[in-house]
């Protein structure tokens, strides 16, 4: 399967937003297994996995062009181990130039949300990501219909307004 997220980000002119709504992703990820075994990042970029460098470079290049990158995560509380893992390494997203916020699921109950995670580029196109029940990516779909883009844009903005900036969010265990 082609991975068009990087392509969308590299072509973005002014914005790239990411909405995440699952409580677990890629459960067989070896880095997540290391984290569960006690590895912590402690805000130290040198402790991040090797693949992180390519993402950091992409984010830094993109934000240097003036593109605003925002990531919002809707999470259940108490949080899962996977969300704790994501929270532990999100300092790196922020350091690279992403703006990240967290919204407890109960505060999103009255927001009309798309049925799956997504990226939206420049308020013009949406890239939906479809997952298996255990969190593996099974497909992606790009949509550009104005009503789809508008739904995503309005949903994301409501989430963003209610969400807590990463530096202030403390996961409920």
Coordinates of C-alpha atoms in Angstrom, one line a residue:
X1 CA 0.0 0.0 0.0
X2 CA 1.3 3.4 -0.9
X3 CA 1.9 5.7 2.0
X4 CA 0.5 9.1 0.7
X5 CA 0.7 11.0 4.0
X6 CA 4.3 12.2 3.4
X7 CA 3.3 13.2 -0.1
X8 CA 0.3 15.2 1.2
X9 CA 2.5 16.9 3.8
X10 CA 5.3 17.7 1.3
X11 CA 2.7 19.3 -1.1
X12 CA 0.9 21.3 1.6
X13 CA 1.0 25.0 1.2
X14 CA -0.4 26.3 4.5
X15 CA -1.8 23.6 6.7
X16 CA -1.7 19.9 7.5
X17 CA -3.9 18.6 10.3
X18 CA -4.1 15.1 11.8
X19 CA -7.0 13.8 13.8
X20 CA -6.3 10.6 15.8
X21 CA -9.2 8.9 17.6
X22 CA -8.0 5.3 18.4
X23 CA -6.8 4.2 21.8
X24 CA -4.3 1.7 20.2
X25 CA -2.3 1.5 17.0
X26 CA 0.1 -1.1 15.6
X27 CA 0.2 -3.3 18.7
X28 CA 3.1 -5.4 17.4
X29 CA 5.3 -2.3 17.0
X30 CA 8.8 -3.3 18.5
X31 CA 9.3 0.3 19.8
X32 CA 6.0 0.0 21.7
X33 CA 7.2 -3.3 23.1
X34 CA 10.5 -1.7 24.3
X35 CA 8.4 1.1 26.0
X36 CA 6.2 -1.5 27.7
X37 CA 9.4 -3.2 28.9
X38 CA 10.5 0.0 30.6
X39 CA 12.3 2.1 28.0
X40 CA 11.4 5.8 28.4
X41 CA 12.4 8.8 26.3
X42 CA 12.7 11.3 29.1
X43 CA 12.5 14.2 26.7
X44 CA 15.8 13.0 25.1
X45 CA 15.8 13.0 21.3
X46 CA 18.8 10.6 21.4
X47 CA 16.6 7.9 22.9
X48 CA 14.1 8.0 20.1
X49 CA 13.9 5.2 17.5
X50 CA 15.9 5.6 14.3
X51 CA 12.9 6.1 12.1
X52 CA 12.0 9.2 14.0
X53 CA 14.7 11.2 12.2
X54 CA 12.9 11.0 8.8
X55 CA 9.7 12.3 10.4
X56 CA 11.4 15.1 12.3
X57 CA 13.1 16.2 9.1
X58 CA 9.8 16.2 7.2
X59 CA 8.1 18.2 9.9
X60 CA 10.9 20.7 10.2
X61 CA 11.1 21.2 6.4
X62 CA 7.3 21.6 6.2
X63 CA 7.0 24.1 9.0
X64 CA 10.0 26.0 7.7
X65 CA 7.9 26.6 4.5
X66 CA 5.3 28.2 6.7
X67 CA 2.9 25.2 6.8
X68 CA 1.2 24.9 10.2
X69 CA 1.0 21.3 11.4
X70 CA -1.6 20.4 14.0
X71 CA -2.3 17.0 15.6
X72 CA -5.3 16.4 17.8
X73 CA -5.8 13.2 19.7
X74 CA -9.1 12.1 21.2
X75 CA -8.4 9.6 23.9
X76 CA -10.4 7.5 26.4
X77 CA -9.6 8.0 30.1
X78 CA -8.1 6.2 31.9
X79 CA -5.7 6.0 28.9
X80 CA -4.4 2.8 27.4
X81 CA -0.7 1.8 27.5
X82 CA -0.5 2.8 23.9
X83 CA -1.7 6.3 24.6
X84 CA 0.7 6.6 27.5
X85 CA 3.5 5.6 25.1
X86 CA 2.4 8.2 22.5
X87 CA 2.3 10.8 25.2
X88 CA 5.8 9.9 26.4
X89 CA 7.2 10.5 22.9
X90 CA 5.1 13.5 21.8
X91 CA 7.7 15.9 23.1
X92 CA 9.6 15.0 19.9
X93 CA 6.6 16.0 17.7
X94 CA 6.4 19.4 19.4
X95 CA 10.2 19.9 19.2
X96 CA 10.0 19.2 15.5
X97 CA 7.4 21.9 15.0
X98 CA 4.0 20.2 15.3
X99 CA 1.3 21.6 17.5
X100 CA -0.3 18.8 19.5
X101 CA -3.4 18.7 21.7
X102 CA -5.3 16.0 23.6
X103 CA -9.0 15.8 24.1
X104 CA -10.6 13.3 26.5
X105 CA -13.3 11.3 24.6
X106 CA -16.1 12.4 27.1
X107 CA -15.5 16.0 26.1
X108 CA -15.9 15.1 22.4
X109 CA -19.3 13.3 22.8
X110 CA -21.3 16.1 21.1
X111 CA -18.9 16.7 18.2
X112 CA -19.9 15.2 14.9
X113 CA -16.8 13.3 14.0
X114 CA -15.7 11.4 10.9
X115 CA -15.6 7.6 11.4
X116 CA -11.9 7.2 11.2
X117 CA -8.5 8.9 11.7
X118 CA -7.4 11.3 9.0
X119 CA -5.1 13.9 7.6
X120 CA -6.4 17.1 6.0
X121 CA -4.2 19.2 3.7
X122 CA -4.8 22.9 3.1
X123 CA -8.5 22.5 3.8
X124 CA -8.9 21.0 0.4
X125 CA -8.4 17.3 0.6
X126 CA -8.8 14.6 3.3
X127 CA -6.9 11.4 3.6
X128 CA -8.9 8.9 5.6
X129 CA -7.0 6.0 7.2
X130 CA -8.9 2.7 7.8
X131 CA -7.7 0.3 10.5
X132 CA -8.3 -3.3 11.4
X133 CA -9.8 -4.0 14.8
X134 CA -6.3 -4.4 16.3
X135 CA -5.0 -1.1 14.9
X136 CA -3.1 -2.1 11.7
X137 CA -3.6 0.2 8.7
X138 CA -5.6 -1.6 6.0
X139 CA -6.3 1.2 3.5
X140 CA -6.3 4.9 2.9
X141 CA -8.7 7.0 0.8
X142 CA -8.3 10.5 -0.4
X143 CA -11.5 12.6 -0.6
X144 CA -12.0 16.1 -2.0
X145 CA -15.8 16.6 -2.0
X146 CA -16.6 20.0 -0.4
X147 CA -19.1 18.5 2.0
X148 CA -16.6 15.9 3.2
X149 CA -13.8 18.5 3.6
X150 CA -16.2 20.9 5.4
X151 CA -17.3 18.1 7.9
X152 CA -13.7 17.3 8.6
X153 CA -12.6 21.0 8.9
X154 CA -15.5 21.9 11.3
X155 CA -15.0 18.7 13.4
X156 CA -11.3 19.3 13.7
X157 CA -11.7 22.9 14.7
X158 CA -14.2 21.9 17.5
X159 CA -11.8 19.3 18.8
X160 CA -8.9 21.7 18.6
X161 CA -10.8 24.4 20.6
X162 CA -11.7 22.0 23.4
X163 CA -8.4 20.1 23.5
X164 CA -5.5 20.7 25.9
X165 CA -2.1 21.6 24.6
X166 CA 0.4 18.8 25.0
X167 CA 2.5 20.5 27.6
X168 CA -0.5 20.9 29.9
X169 CA -2.2 17.5 29.3
X170 CA -1.6 14.9 32.0
X171 CA -2.9 11.4 31.0
X172 CA -5.4 10.0 33.5
X173 CA -4.1 6.5 34.4

